[in-house]
Amino acid sequence: AQSVTQPDIHITVSEGASLELRCNYSYGATPYLFWYVQSPGQGLQLLLKYFSGDTLVQGIKGFEAEFKRSQSSFNLRKPSVHWSDAAEYFCAVGALEANNLFFGTGTRLTVIP
Amino acid sequence: GAVVSQHPSRVICKSGTSVKIECRSLDFQATTMFWYRQFPKQSLMLMATSNEGSKATYEQGVEKDKFLINHASLTLSTLTVTSAHPEDSSFYICSANRDSHTDTQYFGPGTRLTVL
């Protein structure tokens, strides 16, 4: 069965500190992996996606994620967090041959000065 | 590009009434649109997939007679919650695939429905 696990419900980091948000997935087919960010009152915005090729993908706003097949993980990282990064982050998995996206439960990021 | 809008952003209605939510792709053609429901502090749950000009495909457990979906054009899909009840209160989000790039979904800002 397909599933996405984001083990951290809430993370608090200081502005300027590094960030890593965890995502583990279970998917029967070749996975396509996504990270979305949702700010209060806003829709989901695509940060980055992995389909194939280089396992380290770069996204918008200085985010990157690394696909590790052996660990079934797709963790999101940012070297230096800005206050504007405070939001809810969702990891999702899908496949080209199936339109469904399966989302994790999200990680809320709080950034303190 | 790839902007998706939803209207209204927030709606409050009385129990027993019907509510229509619109989802539009503003700058691209969307052959496929998706409707999700998000409960507080929970993930998005896919409700249905709609293709332009054909009937929507509903996920297991979603009542198709309660959640009517119409995808009348390449830029518009509507979700109508019929005979709404308080348990239908939720955040409804639509997304769309671009016609020539079906690998990524672009999301609307969501509609907060409150049924009194």
Short mmCIF file of C-alpha atoms in Angstrom, two decimals:
data_model
loop_
_atom_site.label_atom_id
_atom_site.label_comp_id
_atom_site.label_asym_id
_atom_site.label_seq_id
_atom_site.Cartn_x
_atom_site.Cartn_y
_atom_site.Cartn_z
CA ALA A 1 0.00 0.00 0.00
CA GLN A 2 1.10 3.51 -0.69
CA SER A 3 1.91 5.74 2.23
CA VAL A 4 3.95 8.73 3.16
CA THR A 5 5.26 9.33 6.66
CA GLN A 6 6.43 12.64 8.01
CA PRO A 7 7.51 11.75 11.53
CA ASP A 8 7.87 15.31 12.79
CA ILE A 9 4.56 17.07 13.37
CA HIS A 10 6.15 20.32 14.48
CA ILE A 11 9.69 21.64 14.26
CA THR A 12 11.04 24.87 15.68
CA VAL A 13 14.31 26.32 14.46
CA SER A 14 16.12 29.59 14.93
CA GLU A 15 16.45 31.93 12.01
CA GLY A 16 19.71 31.23 10.23
CA ALA A 17 19.92 27.66 11.44
CA SER A 18 19.88 24.68 9.13
CA LEU A 19 16.75 22.63 8.57
CA GLU A 20 15.94 19.06 7.67
CA LEU A 21 12.41 17.76 7.32
CA ARG A 22 12.02 14.01 7.12
CA CYS A 23 9.90 12.05 4.69
CA ASN A 24 9.65 8.30 4.25
CA TYR A 25 7.47 6.62 1.69
CA SER A 26 6.10 3.26 0.73
CA TYR A 27 5.14 2.87 -2.89
CA GLY A 28 4.82 -0.14 -5.14
CA ALA A 29 5.81 1.48 -8.39
CA THR A 30 8.65 3.79 -9.32
CA PRO A 31 7.93 6.82 -7.17
CA TYR A 32 7.74 10.42 -8.17
CA LEU A 33 8.39 12.51 -5.07
CA PHE A 34 7.32 16.02 -4.25
CA TRP A 35 7.63 18.60 -1.53
CA TYR A 36 4.95 21.25 -1.19
CA VAL A 37 4.72 24.21 1.16
CA GLN A 38 1.46 25.65 2.46
CA SER A 39 1.40 29.07 4.09
CA PRO A 40 -1.64 30.11 6.15
CA GLY A 41 -4.55 30.89 3.87
CA GLN A 42 -2.53 29.95 0.81
CA GLY A 43 -2.59 27.03 -1.57
CA LEU A 44 0.11 24.45 -1.82
CA GLN A 45 3.20 25.61 -3.66
CA LEU A 46 5.56 23.14 -5.27
CA LEU A 47 9.05 23.41 -3.80
CA LEU A 48 10.73 20.65 -5.78
CA LYS A 49 10.19 17.26 -7.32
CA TYR A 50 12.16 14.14 -8.12
CA PHE A 51 11.41 11.94 -11.07
CA SER A 52 14.72 10.39 -12.06
CA GLY A 53 18.39 11.16 -12.50
CA ASP A 54 20.43 13.04 -9.94
CA THR A 55 19.17 12.07 -6.51
CA LEU A 56 19.88 15.52 -5.08
CA VAL A 57 17.33 17.96 -6.43
CA GLN A 58 17.29 21.69 -6.06
CA GLY A 59 14.09 23.61 -5.57
CA ILE A 60 12.87 27.11 -5.09
CA LYS A 61 13.61 29.33 -2.09
CA GLY A 62 16.96 27.62 -1.47
CA PHE A 63 15.50 24.21 -0.63
CA GLU A 64 16.95 20.90 -1.73
CA ALA A 65 15.98 17.28 -1.19
CA GLU A 66 17.81 14.01 -1.53
CA PHE A 67 16.22 10.80 -2.72
CA LYS A 68 17.61 7.72 -1.02
CA ARG A 69 16.07 4.60 -2.48
CA SER A 70 17.70 2.28 0.06
CA GLN A 71 16.08 4.21 2.90
CA SER A 72 12.84 5.04 1.07
CA SER A 73 13.42 8.61 2.08
CA PHE A 74 13.17 12.03 0.48
CA ASN A 75 14.26 14.52 3.14
CA LEU A 76 14.02 18.24 2.59
CA ARG A 77 16.88 20.52 3.60
CA LYS A 78 17.78 24.15 3.75
CA PRO A 79 21.15 25.42 5.01
CA SER A 80 19.87 28.66 6.51
CA VAL A 81 16.23 29.20 7.42
CA HIS A 82 14.52 32.55 7.02
CA TRP A 83 11.56 33.76 9.04
CA SER A 84 9.42 33.64 5.90
CA ASP A 85 9.95 29.88 5.71
CA ALA A 86 7.51 29.35 8.57
CA ALA A 87 4.73 27.25 7.07
CA GLU A 88 3.38 23.74 6.73
CA TYR A 89 5.41 21.37 4.58
CA PHE A 90 3.97 18.34 2.84
CA CYS A 91 5.79 15.45 1.24
CA ALA A 92 3.90 13.57 -1.48
CA VAL A 93 4.47 10.52 -3.66
CA GLY A 94 2.91 9.62 -6.97
CA ALA A 95 3.57 7.99 -10.29
CA LEU A 96 3.27 9.18 -13.85
CA GLU A 97 0.99 6.32 -14.77
CA ALA A 98 -1.38 7.09 -11.93
CA ASN A 99 -2.66 10.56 -11.23
CA ASN A 100 -3.05 10.04 -7.51
CA LEU A 101 -0.80 11.86 -5.12
CA PHE A 102 -0.42 10.50 -1.61
CA PHE A 103 0.43 13.10 0.96
CA GLY A 104 2.09 12.91 4.33
CA THR A 105 0.43 14.54 7.31
CA GLY A 106 2.68 17.54 7.10
CA THR A 107 5.31 19.19 9.28
CA ARG A 108 4.69 22.59 10.73
CA LEU A 109 7.80 24.74 10.81
CA THR A 110 8.14 27.58 13.29
CA VAL A 111 11.05 29.98 12.94
CA ILE A 112 12.14 31.95 15.98
CA PRO A 113 14.25 35.11 15.82
CA GLY B 1 2.49 30.35 -15.05
CA ALA B 2 0.37 27.45 -13.76
CA VAL B 3 -1.95 29.44 -11.54
CA VAL B 4 -5.05 27.80 -10.11
CA SER B 5 -7.77 29.81 -8.42
CA GLN B 6 -10.70 28.80 -6.27
CA HIS B 7 -13.88 30.63 -5.47
CA PRO B 8 -15.09 31.29 -2.90
CA SER B 9 -12.20 31.24 -0.48
CA ARG B 10 -14.54 30.92 2.46
CA VAL B 11 -18.21 30.04 2.73
CA ILE B 12 -20.61 29.54 5.60
CA CYS B 13 -23.93 27.88 4.95
CA LYS B 14 -26.86 26.40 6.79
CA SER B 15 -27.31 22.67 7.15
CA GLY B 16 -29.30 21.23 4.27
CA THR B 17 -28.25 23.75 1.66
CA SER B 18 -25.95 23.14 -1.30
CA VAL B 19 -22.67 24.90 -1.91
CA LYS B 20 -20.75 25.18 -5.18
CA ILE B 21 -16.99 25.66 -5.26
CA GLU B 22 -15.23 26.66 -8.46
CA CYS B 23 -11.72 25.74 -9.51
CA ARG B 24 -10.11 27.49 -12.45
CA SER B 25 -6.79 27.15 -14.20
CA LEU B 26 -6.00 30.74 -15.11
CA ASP B 27 -3.15 30.46 -17.56
CA PHE B 28 -3.15 26.91 -18.82
CA GLN B 29 -5.44 24.18 -20.00
CA ALA B 30 -6.14 21.48 -17.48
CA THR B 31 -7.37 18.21 -18.86
CA THR B 32 -7.37 16.72 -15.38
CA MET B 33 -8.40 18.35 -12.14
CA PHE B 34 -8.38 16.90 -8.66
CA TRP B 35 -10.41 17.63 -5.56
CA TYR B 36 -8.95 17.12 -2.12
CA ARG B 37 -10.28 17.50 1.37
CA GLN B 38 -8.09 18.52 4.28
CA PHE B 39 -9.12 18.06 7.89
CA PRO B 40 -7.45 20.12 10.61
CA LYS B 41 -3.92 18.99 11.29
CA GLN B 42 -4.29 16.18 8.79
CA SER B 43 -3.09 15.49 5.32
CA LEU B 44 -4.88 16.07 2.07
CA MET B 45 -7.17 13.25 1.05
CA LEU B 46 -8.01 12.84 -2.61
CA MET B 47 -11.76 12.88 -3.16
CA ALA B 48 -12.05 12.59 -6.91
CA THR B 49 -10.33 13.04 -10.24
CA SER B 50 -12.15 14.78 -13.03
CA ASN B 51 -11.35 14.86 -16.71
CA GLU B 52 -12.81 17.44 -19.03
CA GLY B 53 -15.98 16.23 -20.64
CA SER B 54 -16.29 12.99 -18.72
CA LYS B 55 -17.59 11.77 -15.40
CA ALA B 56 -15.42 12.14 -12.36
CA THR B 57 -13.71 9.18 -10.75
CA TYR B 58 -14.36 9.08 -7.03
CA GLU B 59 -12.12 7.60 -4.39
CA GLN B 60 -13.44 4.85 -2.20
CA GLY B 61 -15.68 6.13 0.53
CA VAL B 62 -16.55 9.40 -1.20
CA GLU B 63 -20.27 9.77 -1.95
CA LYS B 64 -20.61 10.82 -5.55
CA ASP B 65 -24.22 11.91 -5.05
CA LYS B 66 -23.19 14.21 -2.25
CA PHE B 67 -20.10 15.67 -3.85
CA LEU B 68 -21.05 16.49 -7.42
CA ILE B 69 -18.16 17.29 -9.71
CA ASN B 70 -18.45 18.88 -13.11
CA HIS B 71 -15.51 19.52 -15.41
CA ALA B 72 -17.23 21.39 -18.19
CA SER B 73 -14.23 23.02 -19.81
CA LEU B 74 -10.46 22.82 -19.92
CA THR B 75 -10.19 25.60 -17.36
CA LEU B 76 -13.07 25.02 -14.97
CA SER B 77 -14.15 22.32 -12.57
CA THR B 78 -16.83 22.68 -9.94
CA LEU B 79 -17.52 20.80 -6.73
CA THR B 80 -21.02 20.99 -5.33
CA VAL B 81 -21.60 19.82 -1.80
CA THR B 82 -25.27 18.88 -1.75
CA SER B 83 -27.45 18.94 1.36
CA ALA B 84 -24.47 19.98 3.43
CA HIS B 85 -24.16 18.88 7.04
CA PRO B 86 -21.81 20.06 9.78
CA GLU B 87 -19.57 17.03 9.22
CA ASP B 88 -18.92 18.31 5.70
CA SER B 89 -17.16 21.33 7.16
CA SER B 90 -13.62 21.18 5.92
CA PHE B 91 -10.98 22.74 3.73
CA TYR B 92 -11.47 21.78 0.09
CA ILE B 93 -8.55 22.12 -2.29
CA CYS B 94 -8.42 21.60 -6.02
CA SER B 95 -5.43 20.98 -8.24
CA ALA B 96 -4.81 20.65 -11.94
CA ASN B 97 -2.36 19.09 -14.32
CA ARG B 98 -1.14 21.17 -17.21
CA ASP B 99 -2.23 19.75 -20.52
CA SER B 100 1.25 18.96 -21.73
CA HIS B 101 2.87 18.26 -18.39
CA THR B 102 0.85 15.70 -16.54
CA ASP B 103 3.46 14.91 -13.96
CA THR B 104 2.91 17.82 -11.60
CA GLN B 105 -0.21 19.09 -9.92
CA TYR B 106 -0.72 22.79 -9.31
CA PHE B 107 -2.91 23.63 -6.36
CA GLY B 108 -5.53 26.23 -5.73
CA PRO B 109 -5.62 28.23 -2.48
CA GLY B 110 -8.46 26.19 -1.05
CA THR B 111 -12.00 26.88 0.14
CA ARG B 112 -12.96 26.80 3.80
CA LEU B 113 -16.50 25.44 4.15
CA THR B 114 -18.35 25.82 7.43
CA VAL B 115 -21.78 24.24 7.75
CA LEU B 116 -23.84 25.49 10.65
#
